[in-house]
CSV table of C-alpha atoms in Angstrom, one decimal:
chain,number,residue,atom,x,y,z
A,162,UNK,CA,0.8,18.5,23.0
A,163,UNK,CA,0.4,19.9,19.5
A,164,UNK,CA,2.4,17.1,18.1
A,165,UNK,CA,0.2,14.6,19.9
A,166,UNK,CA,-2.8,16.3,18.4
A,167,UNK,CA,-1.2,16.0,14.9
A,168,UNK,CA,-0.7,12.3,15.5
A,169,UNK,CA,-4.3,11.9,16.6
A,170,UNK,CA,-5.5,13.7,13.5
A,171,UNK,CA,-3.4,11.4,11.3
A,172,UNK,CA,-5.1,8.3,12.9
A,173,UNK,CA,-8.6,9.8,12.3
A,174,UNK,CA,-7.7,10.6,8.7
A,175,UNK,CA,-6.5,7.1,7.9
A,176,UNK,CA,-9.3,5.1,9.7
A,177,UNK,CA,-12.2,7.4,8.6
A,178,UNK,CA,-14.5,9.7,10.4
A,179,UNK,CA,-18.2,10.3,10.4
A,180,UNK,CA,-20.1,8.3,7.9
A,181,UNK,CA,-21.5,10.2,4.9
A,182,UNK,CA,-24.8,9.2,3.3
A,183,UNK,CA,-23.5,8.8,-0.2
A,184,UNK,CA,-19.9,7.9,-0.8
A,185,UNK,CA,-18.5,9.6,-3.9
A,186,UNK,CA,-17.2,7.8,-7.0
A,187,UNK,CA,-13.5,8.5,-7.6
A,188,UNK,CA,-12.6,9.6,-11.1
A,189,UNK,CA,-9.3,9.9,-12.9
A,190,UNK,CA,-7.6,9.0,-16.1
A,191,UNK,CA,-6.0,5.7,-16.7
A,192,UNK,CA,-2.4,6.8,-17.6
A,193,UNK,CA,-1.5,3.5,-19.2
A,194,UNK,CA,-4.5,3.7,-21.5
A,195,UNK,CA,-3.5,7.2,-22.4
A,196,UNK,CA,0.0,6.2,-23.1
A,197,UNK,CA,-1.2,3.4,-25.4
A,198,UNK,CA,-3.3,5.9,-27.4
A,199,UNK,CA,-0.7,8.7,-27.6
A,200,UNK,CA,2.6,6.8,-27.5
A,201,UNK,CA,2.1,3.1,-28.5
A,202,UNK,CA,5.8,2.4,-28.6
A,203,UNK,CA,6.3,3.5,-25.0
A,204,UNK,CA,3.2,1.5,-24.1
A,205,UNK,CA,4.7,-1.6,-25.7
A,206,UNK,CA,7.9,-1.0,-23.8
A,207,UNK,CA,6.1,-0.7,-20.4
A,208,UNK,CA,4.2,-3.9,-21.1
A,209,UNK,CA,7.3,-5.7,-22.2
A,210,UNK,CA,9.3,-4.6,-19.1
A,211,UNK,CA,6.4,-5.7,-16.8
A,212,UNK,CA,6.3,-9.1,-18.5
A,213,UNK,CA,9.9,-9.7,-17.6
A,214,UNK,CA,9.2,-9.4,-13.9
A,215,UNK,CA,9.0,-13.0,-12.5
A,216,UNK,CA,5.6,-14.0,-11.1
A,217,UNK,CA,3.8,-10.9,-12.2
A,218,UNK,CA,1.1,-12.6,-14.2
A,219,UNK,CA,-1.5,-13.1,-11.4
A,220,UNK,CA,-2.7,-11.6,-8.1
A,221,UNK,CA,-4.1,-15.0,-6.8
A,222,UNK,CA,-1.9,-18.1,-6.3
A,223,UNK,CA,-2.4,-21.6,-5.1
A,224,UNK,CA,0.3,-23.1,-2.7
A,225,UNK,CA,0.7,-26.8,-2.6
A,226,UNK,CA,2.8,-29.4,-0.8
A,227,UNK,CA,2.3,-33.1,-0.6
A,228,UNK,CA,0.4,-34.1,2.5
A,229,UNK,CA,-1.1,-30.7,3.2
A,230,UNK,CA,-4.3,-29.0,2.2
A,231,UNK,CA,-3.7,-26.2,-0.3
A,232,UNK,CA,-3.0,-22.7,0.9
A,233,UNK,CA,-3.7,-19.5,-1.0
A,234,UNK,CA,-1.9,-16.2,-1.6
A,235,UNK,CA,-3.8,-13.0,-2.7
A,236,UNK,CA,-2.2,-9.7,-3.7
A,237,UNK,CA,-4.4,-6.8,-2.5
A,238,UNK,CA,-4.6,-3.1,-3.0
A,239,UNK,CA,-5.4,-1.0,0.0
A,240,UNK,CA,-8.3,0.9,-1.5
A,241,UNK,CA,-12.1,0.9,-1.4
A,242,UNK,CA,-12.8,0.7,-5.2
A,243,UNK,CA,-15.2,-2.2,-6.0
A,244,UNK,CA,-12.9,-3.3,-8.8
A,245,UNK,CA,-10.5,-4.3,-6.0
A,246,UNK,CA,-12.8,-5.2,-3.1
A,247,UNK,CA,-15.1,-7.7,-4.9
A,248,UNK,CA,-13.5,-11.1,-4.6
A,249,UNK,CA,-13.8,-13.7,-7.4
A,250,UNK,CA,-15.8,-16.9,-6.7
A,251,UNK,CA,-12.4,-18.8,-6.4
A,252,UNK,CA,-11.1,-16.3,-3.9
A,253,UNK,CA,-14.3,-16.3,-1.9
A,254,UNK,CA,-14.3,-20.1,-1.8
A,255,UNK,CA,-10.7,-20.3,-0.7
A,256,UNK,CA,-11.3,-17.7,2.0
A,257,UNK,CA,-14.4,-19.3,3.3
A,258,UNK,CA,-12.7,-22.7,3.6
A,259,UNK,CA,-9.5,-21.5,5.2
A,260,UNK,CA,-8.3,-22.7,8.6
A,261,UNK,CA,-6.3,-19.5,9.1
A,262,UNK,CA,-6.2,-16.0,7.5
A,263,UNK,CA,-3.0,-14.0,7.5
A,264,UNK,CA,-2.8,-10.3,6.6
A,265,UNK,CA,0.0,-7.8,6.8
A,266,UNK,CA,-1.6,-6.4,10.1
A,267,UNK,CA,-4.2,-8.2,12.2
A,268,UNK,CA,-5.4,-4.8,13.4
A,269,UNK,CA,-7.0,-4.3,10.0
A,270,UNK,CA,-10.1,-6.1,11.3
A,271,UNK,CA,-11.0,-3.0,13.4
A,272,UNK,CA,-10.3,0.7,12.8
A,273,UNK,CA,-10.3,1.3,16.5
A,274,UNK,CA,-7.7,-1.4,17.1
A,275,UNK,CA,-5.6,0.2,14.4
A,276,UNK,CA,-6.0,3.6,15.9
A,277,UNK,CA,-4.9,2.3,19.4
A,278,UNK,CA,-1.9,0.4,18.0
A,279,UNK,CA,-0.8,3.4,15.9
A,280,UNK,CA,-1.3,5.9,18.7
A,281,UNK,CA,1.1,3.8,20.8
A,282,UNK,CA,3.8,4.5,18.3
A,283,UNK,CA,2.9,8.1,17.6
A,284,UNK,CA,6.5,9.1,18.1
A,285,UNK,CA,7.2,7.4,14.7
A,286,UNK,CA,4.9,9.9,13.0
A,287,UNK,CA,5.7,13.3,14.6
A,288,UNK,CA,8.8,15.4,14.6
A,289,UNK,CA,10.8,16.2,17.8
A,290,UNK,CA,9.3,19.1,19.8
A,291,UNK,CA,12.0,21.5,18.6
A,292,UNK,CA,11.4,20.8,14.9
A,293,UNK,CA,8.8,21.9,12.5
A,294,UNK,CA,7.9,20.6,9.0
A,295,UNK,CA,8.3,24.2,7.8
A,296,UNK,CA,11.9,24.2,8.9
A,297,UNK,CA,12.5,21.3,6.6
A,298,UNK,CA,10.5,22.3,3.5
A,299,UNK,CA,12.2,25.1,1.4
A,300,UNK,CA,10.3,28.4,1.7
A,301,UNK,CA,9.7,28.7,-2.0
A,302,UNK,CA,8.0,25.2,-2.0
A,303,UNK,CA,5.9,25.4,1.1
A,304,UNK,CA,2.8,26.4,-0.9
A,305,UNK,CA,2.9,23.1,-2.7
A,306,UNK,CA,2.1,21.4,0.6
A,307,UNK,CA,0.0,24.1,2.4
A,308,UNK,CA,-2.3,24.6,-0.6
A,309,UNK,CA,-2.3,21.1,-2.0
A,310,UNK,CA,-5.7,20.0,-3.4
A,311,UNK,CA,-5.3,16.6,-1.8
A,312,UNK,CA,-4.9,17.9,1.7
A,313,UNK,CA,-7.7,16.5,4.0
A,314,UNK,CA,-10.1,19.0,5.4
A,315,UNK,CA,-8.9,20.5,8.6
A,316,UNK,CA,-5.3,19.2,8.2
A,317,UNK,CA,-3.5,22.4,7.3
A,318,UNK,CA,-3.1,23.6,10.9
A,319,UNK,CA,-1.5,20.4,12.1
A,320,UNK,CA,1.0,19.8,9.4
A,321,UNK,CA,3.9,21.4,11.2
A,322,UNK,CA,4.2,18.5,13.6
A,323,UNK,CA,4.3,15.6,11.2
A,324,UNK,CA,7.3,13.8,9.8
A,325,UNK,CA,7.4,14.5,6.1
A,326,UNK,CA,6.5,10.9,5.1
A,327,UNK,CA,3.2,11.2,7.0
A,328,UNK,CA,2.2,14.4,5.0
A,329,UNK,CA,3.3,12.7,1.8
A,330,UNK,CA,1.0,9.7,2.6
A,331,UNK,CA,-1.9,12.1,3.1
A,332,UNK,CA,-1.2,13.9,-0.2
A,333,UNK,CA,-0.9,10.6,-2.1
A,334,UNK,CA,-4.6,9.8,-1.6
A,335,UNK,CA,-7.2,11.8,-3.6
A,336,UNK,CA,-10.0,13.5,-1.5
A,337,UNK,CA,-12.6,11.1,-2.9
A,338,UNK,CA,-10.9,8.1,-1.3
A,339,UNK,CA,-10.8,9.9,2.1
A,340,UNK,CA,-14.5,10.6,1.7
A,341,UNK,CA,-15.3,6.9,0.7
A,342,UNK,CA,-13.5,5.7,3.9
A,343,UNK,CA,-15.3,8.3,6.0
A,344,UNK,CA,-18.6,7.0,4.4
A,345,UNK,CA,-17.8,3.6,5.9
A,346,UNK,CA,-16.4,1.8,2.8
A,347,UNK,CA,-13.7,-0.7,3.6
A,348,UNK,CA,-10.5,-1.7,1.8
A,349,UNK,CA,-10.1,-5.3,0.6
A,350,UNK,CA,-7.8,-6.1,3.5
A,351,UNK,CA,-10.4,-5.0,6.0
A,352,UNK,CA,-13.1,-6.9,4.2
A,353,UNK,CA,-11.1,-10.1,4.4
A,354,UNK,CA,-10.4,-9.5,8.1
A,355,UNK,CA,-14.0,-8.9,8.9
A,356,UNK,CA,-15.0,-12.0,6.8
A,357,UNK,CA,-12.6,-14.1,8.8
A,358,UNK,CA,-14.2,-12.8,12.0
A,359,UNK,CA,-17.7,-13.5,10.9
A,360,UNK,CA,-16.8,-17.1,10.0
A,361,UNK,CA,-14.7,-17.5,13.1
A,362,UNK,CA,-11.5,-18.1,11.2
A,363,UNK,CA,-8.4,-17.3,13.3
A,364,UNK,CA,-6.6,-14.1,12.0
A,365,UNK,CA,-2.8,-13.6,12.1
A,366,UNK,CA,-0.6,-10.6,11.2
A,367,UNK,CA,2.7,-11.1,9.4
A,368,UNK,CA,3.9,-7.7,10.6
A,369,UNK,CA,3.3,-5.3,13.5
A,370,UNK,CA,2.1,-1.7,13.3
A,371,UNK,CA,5.4,-0.6,14.9
A,372,UNK,CA,7.4,-2.4,12.3
A,373,UNK,CA,5.5,-0.7,9.4
A,374,UNK,CA,5.7,2.7,10.9
A,375,UNK,CA,9.4,2.2,11.7
A,376,UNK,CA,10.2,1.5,8.1
A,377,UNK,CA,8.8,4.8,6.9
A,378,UNK,CA,10.1,6.8,9.9
A,379,UNK,CA,13.5,5.2,9.2
A,380,UNK,CA,13.7,7.0,5.8
A,381,UNK,CA,16.4,9.7,6.1
A,382,UNK,CA,14.7,13.1,6.8
A,383,UNK,CA,16.2,14.7,3.7
A,384,UNK,CA,14.8,11.9,1.6
A,385,UNK,CA,11.5,12.2,3.3
A,386,UNK,CA,11.3,15.9,2.3
A,387,UNK,CA,12.2,15.1,-1.3
A,388,UNK,CA,9.5,12.4,-1.3
A,389,UNK,CA,7.0,14.8,0.1
A,390,UNK,CA,7.7,17.4,-2.5
A,391,UNK,CA,7.6,14.9,-5.3
A,392,UNK,CA,4.1,13.8,-4.2
A,393,UNK,CA,3.0,17.4,-3.6
A,394,UNK,CA,3.9,18.4,-7.1
A,395,UNK,CA,1.5,15.8,-8.5
A,396,UNK,CA,-1.4,17.9,-7.3
A,397,UNK,CA,-4.7,17.0,-9.0
A,398,UNK,CA,-2.9,14.4,-11.1
A,399,UNK,CA,-2.9,12.2,-8.0
A,400,UNK,CA,-6.4,11.1,-9.0
A,401,UNK,CA,-4.9,9.8,-12.3
A,402,UNK,CA,-2.2,7.8,-10.6
A,403,UNK,CA,-4.8,6.4,-8.2
A,404,UNK,CA,-7.1,5.3,-11.1
A,405,UNK,CA,-4.1,3.8,-13.0
A,406,UNK,CA,-3.1,1.6,-10.1
A,407,UNK,CA,-6.7,0.4,-9.6
A,408,UNK,CA,-7.0,-0.3,-13.4
A,409,UNK,CA,-3.8,-2.2,-13.4
A,410,UNK,CA,-5.0,-4.3,-10.4
A,411,UNK,CA,-8.2,-5.1,-12.2
A,412,UNK,CA,-6.2,-6.2,-15.2
A,413,UNK,CA,-3.9,-8.3,-12.9
A,414,UNK,CA,-0.9,-6.4,-14.1
A,415,UNK,CA,0.3,-4.5,-11.1
A,416,UNK,CA,4.0,-4.9,-12.0
A,417,UNK,CA,3.4,-2.5,-14.9
A,418,UNK,CA,3.0,0.4,-12.5
A,419,UNK,CA,6.6,1.0,-11.7
A,420,UNK,CA,7.9,1.0,-15.3
A,421,UNK,CA,5.0,3.2,-16.3
A,422,UNK,CA,5.7,5.7,-13.5
A,423,UNK,CA,9.4,5.9,-14.4
A,424,UNK,CA,8.4,6.8,-18.0
A,425,UNK,CA,5.9,9.4,-17.0
A,426,UNK,CA,8.1,10.9,-14.3
A,427,UNK,CA,11.7,10.5,-15.3
A,428,UNK,CA,13.9,10.1,-12.2
A,429,UNK,CA,16.8,12.2,-11.2
A,430,UNK,CA,19.3,11.2,-8.5
A,431,UNK,CA,16.8,12.0,-5.7
A,432,UNK,CA,14.2,9.8,-7.5
A,433,UNK,CA,16.7,7.0,-7.8
A,434,UNK,CA,17.5,7.2,-4.1
A,435,UNK,CA,13.8,7.1,-3.2
A,436,UNK,CA,13.2,4.1,-5.5
A,437,UNK,CA,16.2,2.3,-4.0
A,438,UNK,CA,14.7,2.9,-0.5
A,439,UNK,CA,11.3,1.6,-1.6
A,440,UNK,CA,12.8,-1.5,-3.2
A,441,UNK,CA,15.1,-2.4,-0.3
A,442,UNK,CA,13.2,-1.3,2.8
A,443,UNK,CA,9.6,-1.2,1.8
A,444,UNK,CA,9.6,-4.2,-0.4
A,445,UNK,CA,12.5,-6.7,-0.3
A,446,UNK,CA,13.2,-6.8,3.5
A,447,UNK,CA,9.5,-6.9,4.3
A,448,UNK,CA,9.0,-9.7,1.8
A,449,UNK,CA,11.5,-11.8,3.7
A,450,UNK,CA,10.0,-10.9,7.0
A,451,UNK,CA,6.5,-11.9,5.9
A,452,UNK,CA,7.7,-15.1,4.2
A,453,UNK,CA,9.5,-16.2,7.3
A,454,UNK,CA,6.5,-15.5,9.5
A,455,UNK,CA,4.2,-17.3,7.1
A,456,UNK,CA,6.3,-20.4,7.2
A,457,UNK,CA,4.7,-21.9,10.3
A,458,UNK,CA,1.2,-21.2,9.0
A,459,UNK,CA,2.0,-22.8,5.6
A,460,UNK,CA,3.4,-25.8,7.3
A,461,UNK,CA,-0.1,-26.5,8.7
A,462,UNK,CA,-1.8,-26.0,5.3
A,463,UNK,CA,-5.1,-24.3,4.4
A,464,UNK,CA,-4.0,-20.8,5.1
A,465,UNK,CA,-5.3,-17.7,3.2
A,466,UNK,CA,-2.6,-15.1,3.0
A,467,UNK,CA,-3.5,-11.6,1.7
A,468,UNK,CA,-0.8,-8.8,1.4
A,469,UNK,CA,-0.2,-5.9,-0.9
A,470,UNK,CA,0.1,-7.0,-4.5
A,471,UNK,CA,3.5,-5.5,-5.1
A,472,UNK,CA,4.9,-8.0,-2.5
A,473,UNK,CA,4.2,-11.0,-4.7
A,474,UNK,CA,6.2,-10.6,-7.9
A,475,UNK,CA,10.0,-10.5,-8.4
A,476,UNK,CA,13.0,-12.7,-7.7
A,477,UNK,CA,12.5,-11.9,-4.0
A,478,UNK,CA,8.8,-11.6,-4.0
A,479,UNK,CA,6.6,-13.8,-1.8
A,480,UNK,CA,5.7,-16.2,-4.6
A,481,UNK,CA,9.4,-17.0,-5.2
A,482,UNK,CA,10.3,-17.1,-1.5
A,483,UNK,CA,7.5,-19.6,-0.8
A,484,UNK,CA,8.7,-21.7,-3.8
A,485,UNK,CA,12.2,-21.7,-2.3
A,486,UNK,CA,10.7,-23.0,0.9
A,487,UNK,CA,9.6,-26.2,-0.9
A,488,UNK,CA,6.1,-25.4,-2.1
A,489,UNK,CA,4.5,-25.5,-5.5
A,490,UNK,CA,3.0,-22.1,-6.2
A,491,UNK,CA,0.7,-21.8,-9.2
A,492,UNK,CA,-1.2,-18.8,-10.6
A,493,UNK,CA,-5.0,-18.8,-10.5
A,494,UNK,CA,-6.4,-16.5,-13.2
């Protein structure tokens, strides 16, 4: 029962709670801007490395094939910041005129639907009854988690039942973003989903909640623990990483995030193992799944696809995979 309560708490954390009257403004330092000021050569190296990543120059793309109305591909960031959530005129026009909208998850249109779908697969978020998080985390590092400044209010008493990846997800979001969601502010994906509903545009999902949770739950437990501790050690610096990602998104240069992070937080073997898991399981495999499921929609034309921005660039990103399927894909800046 306690583990079930932990899962329920997780759902409430991620979908938001009671609405506050005045959502806070998140603050943090743009780490790329700091790097540019303090270490210009390292900054130049990060920018150069990002520029070498194929299809990283835009977050919005036009998809064309003879005989079909154009379709559209938008990279999103799952945050509430207005630098992300305010669509450009071209994006708004494409969305309003679309015949179909496709997101990673169709449940994003309704927090309650997301909660119900996630609750159905709560077993992918909690540990077996005979295990505790504190049996997995080394005793001398428990305080990094228990006393973490990013821990949501009221969460400390339920941590024991979570899989480590769930706790890491909690700690990777600064408190101000939790408060903004609790105040009723939506992420870009949810705004797009609700816009499609208001305009009576059919909404499709390219993945299922079970699939997304299964990927994270499928991370080896020892790697989950190392991931949790790496996130926990960031502490108050999480706000800086959060601000940096948003700033890069606003600059349409999301591919710079990974080379920047590897310079700021040099990776050991554990870090390399985590990065390999992210690249293979969280990115590459999911890219192919989403591209395959988008194929039937693209064949009809006039579909508006919106997924996380890091799924677009690269040799096996969605932009390239859609090109390989016979479409012309052009950046819209």
